[in-house]
Coordinates of C-alpha atoms and ligand atoms in Angstrom, one line a residue:
M293 CA -6.2 27.1 10.7
D294 CA -3.4 27.9 13.3
R295 CA -0.6 25.9 12.5
K296 CA 0.9 26.7 16.0
L297 CA -1.3 24.4 17.4
F298 CA 0.7 21.8 15.7
D299 CA 4.2 23.1 17.1
K300 CA 2.8 23.1 20.5
Y301 CA 0.5 19.7 20.8
V302 CA 1.3 17.3 18.2
L303 CA 4.1 15.1 18.3
K304 CA 6.6 15.8 15.4
T305 CA 6.5 12.2 13.8
Y306 CA 6.3 14.1 10.4
N307 CA 7.8 16.8 8.2
R308 CA 4.3 18.5 6.9
F309 CA 3.8 20.5 3.9
P310 CA 2.7 23.9 4.4
V311 CA -0.5 23.2 3.2
T312 CA -3.8 22.5 5.2
L313 CA -6.1 20.6 3.2
V314 CA -9.7 21.1 3.8
K315 CA -12.0 19.5 1.2
G316 CA -11.6 16.9 -1.6
R317 CA -13.4 15.7 -4.7
G318 CA -12.2 13.1 -7.0
M319 CA -8.9 13.8 -8.4
K320 CA -9.0 17.4 -6.8
V321 CA -8.2 19.1 -3.2
W322 CA -8.4 22.5 -1.7
D323 CA -6.7 24.0 0.9
D324 CA -7.8 26.6 3.6
K325 CA -7.1 29.6 1.3
G326 CA -9.3 28.3 -1.5
N327 CA -6.3 26.8 -3.7
E328 CA -7.3 23.8 -5.8
Y329 CA -4.7 21.1 -6.5
L330 CA -4.7 18.0 -8.6
D331 CA -3.8 14.8 -6.1
F332 CA -1.4 12.6 -7.7
F333 CA -0.8 10.8 -4.6
P334 CA -4.3 10.8 -2.9
G335 CA -4.0 9.7 1.1
W336 CA -0.5 8.2 0.7
G337 CA -1.9 5.3 -1.2
A338 CA -5.3 5.1 0.5
G339 CA -7.2 7.0 -2.1
N340 CA -7.6 4.6 -5.0
L341 CA -11.1 5.7 -5.7
G342 CA -9.8 9.9 -5.3
H343 CA -11.3 11.8 -2.6
C344 CA -14.9 11.7 -1.1
H345 CA -16.3 8.8 -3.9
P346 CA -19.7 9.6 -3.7
K347 CA -20.7 5.6 -3.1
V348 CA -18.6 5.5 -0.4
V349 CA -19.6 8.5 1.4
A350 CA -23.2 7.3 0.7
A351 CA -22.3 4.0 2.5
V352 CA -20.7 5.7 5.6
C353 CA -23.5 8.0 5.9
N354 CA -25.8 5.1 5.7
Q355 CA -24.1 3.1 8.0
I356 CA -23.5 6.2 10.7
E357 CA -27.3 6.3 10.9
N358 CA -27.5 2.8 11.9
I359 CA -24.6 1.8 14.5
L360 CA -21.0 3.2 14.5
H361 CA -19.3 0.3 16.2
V362 CA -20.3 -3.4 16.7
P363 CA -17.9 -5.5 19.5
N364 CA -16.5 -8.6 17.9
V365 CA -18.5 -10.8 19.9
Y366 CA -21.3 -10.3 17.9
Y367 CA -22.0 -10.2 14.4
N368 CA -22.3 -7.3 12.0
E369 CA -23.7 -7.2 8.4
P370 CA -21.0 -5.0 6.7
Q371 CA -18.4 -7.3 8.0
G372 CA -19.8 -10.5 6.5
E373 CA -20.2 -8.8 3.1
L374 CA -16.8 -7.2 2.9
A375 CA -15.2 -10.5 3.9
K376 CA -17.1 -12.4 1.2
L377 CA -16.1 -9.6 -1.6
I378 CA -12.6 -10.0 -0.8
I379 CA -12.5 -14.0 -0.8
E380 CA -14.4 -14.4 -3.9
N381 CA -12.2 -11.9 -5.7
S382 CA -8.7 -13.4 -4.1
I383 CA -7.7 -16.5 -2.4
D384 CA -10.3 -18.8 -1.2
G385 CA -10.1 -18.8 2.3
Q386 CA -11.0 -16.7 5.5
V387 CA -10.5 -12.9 6.6
F388 CA -9.4 -11.1 9.7
F389 CA -10.2 -7.5 9.9
C390 CA -7.9 -4.8 11.8
N391 CA -7.4 -1.1 11.4
S392 CA -4.2 -0.8 9.2
G393 CA -1.5 -2.2 7.2
A394 CA 1.0 -2.5 10.0
E395 CA -1.9 -4.5 12.1
A396 CA -2.8 -6.6 8.9
N397 CA 0.8 -7.4 8.7
E398 CA 1.2 -8.1 12.4
G399 CA -1.5 -10.5 12.2
A400 CA -0.1 -12.3 9.6
I401 CA 3.1 -12.6 11.2
K402 CA 1.6 -14.0 14.3
L403 CA -0.4 -16.7 12.4
V404 CA 2.6 -17.9 10.3
R405 CA 4.6 -18.2 13.8
K406 CA 1.7 -20.3 15.7
R407 CA 1.3 -22.6 12.9
N408 CA 4.3 -24.8 13.9
P409 CA 6.8 -24.4 16.6
H410 CA 9.8 -25.4 14.9
K411 CA 9.5 -22.9 12.4
K412 CA 9.7 -19.3 13.5
V413 CA 12.0 -17.5 10.8
I414 CA 10.2 -14.9 8.4
I415 CA 12.4 -14.2 5.4
T416 CA 11.4 -10.7 4.1
L417 CA 13.1 -8.3 1.4
K418 CA 15.9 -5.7 2.0
N419 CA 14.3 -2.1 1.0
S420 CA 11.0 -3.3 2.0
F421 CA 8.3 -1.6 4.0
H422 CA 5.6 -3.5 6.5
G423 CA 4.6 -1.2 8.8
R424 CA 5.7 0.9 12.2
T425 CA 4.6 -1.5 15.0
I426 CA 7.8 -3.4 16.7
A427 CA 7.3 -6.6 14.6
T428 CA 6.8 -5.0 11.5
V429 CA 9.6 -2.6 12.1
A430 CA 11.5 -5.8 12.4
A431 CA 10.2 -7.2 9.0
T432 CA 11.0 -3.9 7.4
G433 CA 14.6 -4.3 5.8
Q434 CA 15.6 -0.9 6.0
S435 CA 17.8 -0.3 9.2
D436 CA 16.7 3.5 9.1
Y437 CA 13.2 2.4 10.2
Q438 CA 14.7 0.3 13.2
K439 CA 17.4 2.4 14.6
G440 CA 16.9 3.3 18.4
F441 CA 13.9 0.8 18.5
E442 CA 16.1 -2.3 19.6
P443 CA 16.0 -5.1 21.0
L444 CA 13.6 -5.8 18.1
P445 CA 11.8 -9.3 17.8
R446 CA 13.9 -11.8 16.6
G447 CA 13.7 -14.1 13.6
F448 CA 13.7 -12.1 10.7
E449 CA 16.1 -12.5 8.0
Y450 CA 16.4 -10.2 4.8
C451 CA 17.0 -11.4 1.0
E452 CA 17.7 -8.9 -1.9
V453 CA 15.0 -8.4 -4.1
N454 CA 14.7 -10.4 -7.3
N455 CA 17.6 -12.5 -5.9
V456 CA 16.4 -16.1 -6.7
D457 CA 19.8 -17.6 -5.7
M458 CA 20.1 -15.6 -2.3
L459 CA 16.4 -16.6 -1.3
K460 CA 17.6 -20.3 -2.2
S461 CA 20.2 -20.5 0.2
M462 CA 18.3 -18.7 2.8
M463 CA 15.2 -21.4 3.0
T464 CA 15.6 -24.0 5.6
D465 CA 13.4 -25.9 7.6
K466 CA 12.8 -23.4 10.1
V467 CA 11.5 -20.7 7.8
A468 CA 7.7 -20.0 8.6
A469 CA 7.0 -17.6 5.6
V470 CA 8.5 -15.5 3.1
M471 CA 6.9 -12.3 3.0
F472 CA 7.0 -9.3 0.9
E473 CA 5.2 -6.7 -1.3
P474 CA 4.7 -7.4 -5.1
I475 CA 6.2 -4.1 -5.9
L476 CA 8.3 -2.4 -3.0
G477 CA 6.5 0.8 -2.5
E478 CA 8.6 2.9 0.2
G479 CA 11.5 1.1 -1.3
G480 CA 11.4 2.9 -4.2
I481 CA 8.4 1.3 -6.7
V482 CA 10.4 -1.7 -7.5
P483 CA 8.3 -4.6 -9.0
V484 CA 9.4 -8.1 -8.1
T485 CA 10.2 -10.2 -11.4
P486 CA 7.9 -13.1 -12.3
E487 CA 11.1 -15.2 -11.7
F488 CA 11.5 -14.4 -8.1
M489 CA 7.4 -14.3 -7.4
T490 CA 7.4 -18.1 -9.4
A491 CA 10.3 -19.2 -7.1
A492 CA 9.4 -17.7 -3.9
R493 CA 6.0 -20.0 -4.4
Q494 CA 8.0 -23.0 -5.2
L495 CA 10.3 -22.7 -2.4
C496 CA 7.7 -22.0 0.4
D497 CA 6.0 -24.9 -1.3
D498 CA 9.3 -27.3 -1.1
Y499 CA 10.0 -25.9 2.3
D500 CA 6.4 -26.2 3.8
A501 CA 6.5 -22.3 4.6
L502 CA 3.9 -20.0 3.5
L503 CA 3.9 -17.0 1.4
I504 CA 2.7 -13.8 2.7
L505 CA 2.2 -11.3 0.1
D506 CA 2.0 -7.5 1.7
E507 CA -0.7 -6.0 -0.6
V508 CA -1.4 -2.5 1.6
Q509 CA -0.1 -0.3 -1.0
T510 CA -0.5 -2.6 -4.3
G511 CA -3.8 -4.0 -3.4
I512 CA -7.4 -2.5 -4.3
G513 CA -7.0 -1.9 -8.0
R514 CA -3.9 0.0 -8.1
T515 CA -1.7 -2.1 -10.6
G516 CA -4.7 -3.1 -12.7
K517 CA -5.7 -6.3 -11.0
L518 CA -7.4 -6.3 -7.8
F519 CA -4.3 -7.4 -6.1
A520 CA -1.2 -7.3 -8.0
Y521 CA -0.1 -11.1 -7.4
Q522 CA -3.0 -11.6 -10.0
H523 CA -0.6 -10.5 -12.7
F524 CA 1.7 -13.4 -11.6
G525 CA 0.0 -16.7 -12.0
I526 CA 0.6 -17.8 -8.4
E527 CA -1.3 -17.4 -5.0
P528 CA 0.0 -16.5 -2.0
D529 CA -1.2 -18.3 1.4
V530 CA -1.5 -14.8 3.3
L531 CA -2.7 -11.5 1.7
T532 CA -2.6 -8.4 3.4
M533 CA -4.3 -5.2 2.8
A534 CA -5.2 -1.9 4.2
K535 CA -4.6 1.7 2.8
S536 CA -7.5 2.1 -0.2
L537 CA -9.6 -1.0 1.3
G538 CA -11.9 1.9 3.1
G539 CA -11.7 4.5 0.2
G540 CA -10.0 6.7 3.1
I541 CA -11.6 5.1 6.0
P542 CA -9.1 3.4 8.4
I543 CA -9.3 -0.5 7.8
G544 CA -6.9 -3.3 7.4
A545 CA -7.2 -7.2 6.6
F546 CA -5.7 -10.3 6.1
A547 CA -6.8 -13.1 4.0
V548 CA -5.7 -16.6 4.5
K549 CA -6.2 -19.3 2.2
R550 CA -8.8 -22.4 3.8
D551 CA -5.7 -24.8 4.9
Y552 CA -4.7 -22.2 7.5
C553 CA -8.0 -21.1 8.9
D554 CA -7.9 -23.2 12.0
I555 CA -4.6 -21.6 13.4
L556 CA -6.0 -18.6 15.0
Q557 CA -8.7 -19.6 17.4
P558 CA -11.3 -17.7 19.8
G559 CA -9.2 -15.6 22.1
S560 CA -5.9 -16.1 20.0
H561 CA -5.9 -12.8 18.1
G562 CA -8.2 -9.6 17.9
S563 CA -8.8 -5.8 17.6
T564 CA -11.3 -3.9 19.0
F565 CA -12.2 -1.8 16.0
G566 CA -11.5 -4.4 13.6
G567 CA -14.3 -5.2 11.3
N568 CA -15.7 -1.7 12.4
P569 CA -19.3 -1.5 10.5
V570 CA -18.5 2.1 9.2
A571 CA -15.0 1.1 7.9
C572 CA -16.7 -2.1 6.5
A573 CA -19.8 -0.4 4.7
A574 CA -17.0 1.9 3.0
G575 CA -14.8 -1.3 1.9
V576 CA -18.1 -2.8 0.4
A577 CA -18.8 0.3 -1.4
V578 CA -15.2 0.4 -2.6
L579 CA -15.0 -2.9 -4.1
E580 CA -18.5 -2.7 -5.6
A581 CA -17.5 0.7 -7.3
I582 CA -14.4 -0.9 -8.7
A583 CA -16.5 -3.2 -10.5
A584 CA -19.3 -1.4 -11.5
E585 CA -17.2 1.3 -12.9
N586 CA -14.9 -0.8 -14.7
L587 CA -11.9 0.8 -12.9
L588 CA -9.2 -2.2 -13.1
A589 CA -9.2 -1.4 -16.9
N590 CA -9.2 1.8 -16.3
A591 CA -6.2 1.5 -14.1
A592 CA -4.5 -0.6 -16.8
K593 CA -5.2 1.4 -19.8
M594 CA -4.2 4.6 -17.9
G595 CA -1.3 3.2 -16.3
N596 CA 0.1 2.5 -20.0
Y597 CA -0.6 5.7 -21.2
L598 CA 0.9 7.7 -18.2
R599 CA 4.0 5.3 -18.3
K600 CA 4.3 6.3 -22.2
Q601 CA 4.1 9.9 -20.9
L602 CA 6.6 9.6 -18.5
T603 CA 9.3 7.4 -20.6
A604 CA 8.8 10.3 -23.3
L605 CA 10.3 12.6 -20.3
K606 CA 13.1 10.2 -19.7
A607 CA 14.0 10.6 -23.5
E608 CA 14.1 14.0 -23.2
Y609 CA 15.8 14.9 -19.6
D610 CA 19.4 13.3 -18.5
I611 CA 18.2 13.4 -15.0
V612 CA 15.5 10.7 -15.4
K613 CA 17.2 7.5 -15.0
E614 CA 14.3 5.0 -15.5
V615 CA 10.4 4.7 -15.3
R616 CA 9.1 1.9 -13.6
G617 CA 6.1 -0.2 -12.1
I618 CA 2.7 -1.9 -13.0
G619 CA -0.5 -0.3 -13.7
L620 CA -1.1 3.2 -11.8
M621 CA 2.1 2.4 -9.4
L622 CA 4.6 4.0 -11.5
G623 CA 8.0 5.5 -10.3
M624 CA 10.4 8.0 -12.0
E625 CA 13.9 7.4 -10.9
L626 CA 15.8 10.8 -10.8
T627 CA 19.8 11.1 -10.8
V628 CA 18.8 14.1 -8.7
P629 CA 16.6 14.3 -4.9
G630 CA 13.3 14.3 -5.8
V631 CA 12.1 16.5 -3.2
D632 CA 13.0 19.6 -5.3
I633 CA 10.9 18.5 -8.3
V634 CA 8.0 17.6 -5.8
R635 CA 8.0 20.9 -4.3
E636 CA 8.4 22.7 -7.8
C637 CA 5.1 20.5 -8.6
R638 CA 3.3 21.8 -5.5
K639 CA 3.8 25.2 -6.4
Q640 CA 2.3 24.6 -9.7
N641 CA -0.8 23.0 -7.8
V642 CA 0.2 19.4 -8.4
L643 CA 0.7 16.9 -5.5
L644 CA 3.4 14.2 -6.3
N645 CA 5.3 12.1 -3.8
C646 CA 9.1 11.1 -3.7
T647 CA 9.9 7.9 -2.1
H648 CA 13.5 6.6 -1.3
K649 CA 15.3 10.1 -2.0
T650 CA 15.2 10.2 -5.6
V651 CA 12.1 8.3 -7.1
L652 CA 9.1 10.3 -7.9
R653 CA 6.0 8.3 -7.1
L654 CA 2.9 8.5 -9.1
M655 CA 0.0 6.8 -7.8
P656 CA -3.3 8.8 -8.9
A657 CA -7.0 7.5 -8.3
I658 CA -7.5 4.6 -10.5
N659 CA -10.3 6.5 -12.4
V660 CA -7.8 9.2 -13.5
T661 CA -8.6 10.3 -16.9
A662 CA -6.2 11.1 -19.8
D663 CA -6.9 14.9 -19.8
I664 CA -5.9 15.0 -15.9
I665 CA -2.7 13.2 -16.8
D666 CA -1.7 15.3 -19.6
R667 CA -2.0 18.1 -17.2
V668 CA 0.1 16.8 -14.7
V669 CA 2.8 15.5 -16.9
A670 CA 2.9 18.9 -18.4
V671 CA 3.6 20.3 -14.9
I672 CA 6.3 17.7 -14.5
D673 CA 8.0 18.3 -17.9
E674 CA 8.4 22.2 -16.5
A675 CA 9.6 21.0 -13.2
L676 CA 12.3 18.7 -14.6
K677 CA 13.1 21.3 -17.3
G678 CA 13.7 23.9 -14.6
A679 CA 16.0 21.3 -12.5
T680 CA 17.8 20.7 -15.5
A681 CA 18.7 24.6 -16.4
Ligands
LIG241 C1 1.6 2.0 4.2 C2 2.4 0.0 4.4 C3 1.9 -0.4 5.3 C4 1.8 0.2 6.7 O1 0.3 0.4 6.7 P1 0.0 1.4 7.9 O2 -1.8 1.8 7.5 O3 0.4 3.0 7.8 O4 -0.1 0.7 9.1 C5 2.7 -1.8 5.3 N1 3.1 -2.3 4.1 C6 3.1 -1.5 3.2 C7 3.4 -2.1 1.6 C8 2.5 -0.3 3.2 O5 2.8 0.5 1.9

């Protein structure tokens, strides 16, 4: 493929690796030169089932034979089916469909702002990530993502992760919602503590504010539960999701508890492609595959296994500072830049990610097996050895 086309015609909003991916199956991807890689960060968090899961491919092929798109002033079957599956497996209420994580969060923000004219403040976390639209950039508590785009929408305030006292001090009657990720993903794989989660839920109840959980990255089985909040014994009022929901097809959604289903009325919010039948058919196939293949249990089990292997590397190398995460959303914090390790692993045909500069992010498909984990950990081991020498 001619990469010069990118230089000439594609806006440079990404630094691209010098690799052109042309095919994917399960844990594996191939580039245009026929090189095979093990992908431990498939789809930037959108590949919980790996590449081209056969049930997703079949569902998409079946749907595209019938109708590609249905405007939302008509009914379409896959949208209703996917909404039912989401609600039966999360909070009791209803779903709005859109096309991305940012759009899901944007809709959640609009919903909580519309609920009460006297409550407009939304508390989010420092080092969070909620998307690239102008409101979700304002919600994102990292100035790097905001610089240059001012003026930003007002009303967002940032609390330190896991600082219950700070959250308490920020709560007022003006707070519409508290919004955060159960595990900060782009913020360096930082899980929220059970104490913080419980306190946030209680404070929202005390101040009549809504709890929005952004599960765009943590959702769809990633942590060993369908949604990460299910580890914490609480429920959010609004739950946003995207990334892996479509098994590789773009889709976003938010679920909202029954009490708040009347806030958005016909005409008050929408999305042309939201709930597209091809995307929803893919989503149904994803959720059905997770259930049929027992993948939540596998994510928990393989998560423990991978964590054990990574923790063993920590004992071996001083440059490994901490291993953390839940299920198969794991981070290995280093004392050195992670990009060098990622590059070395790519040379050995293993694809990883580094987030927050020093955190290796390991998010393999949740149907990963122990022998694949062993192969990848051996490559990381070599890369760490090289960086230490
Ligand atoms: C990726 C991500 C988003 C944004 O999703 P897009 O589909 O890129 O808009 C929002 N929140 C979290 C937690 C994410 O990881």
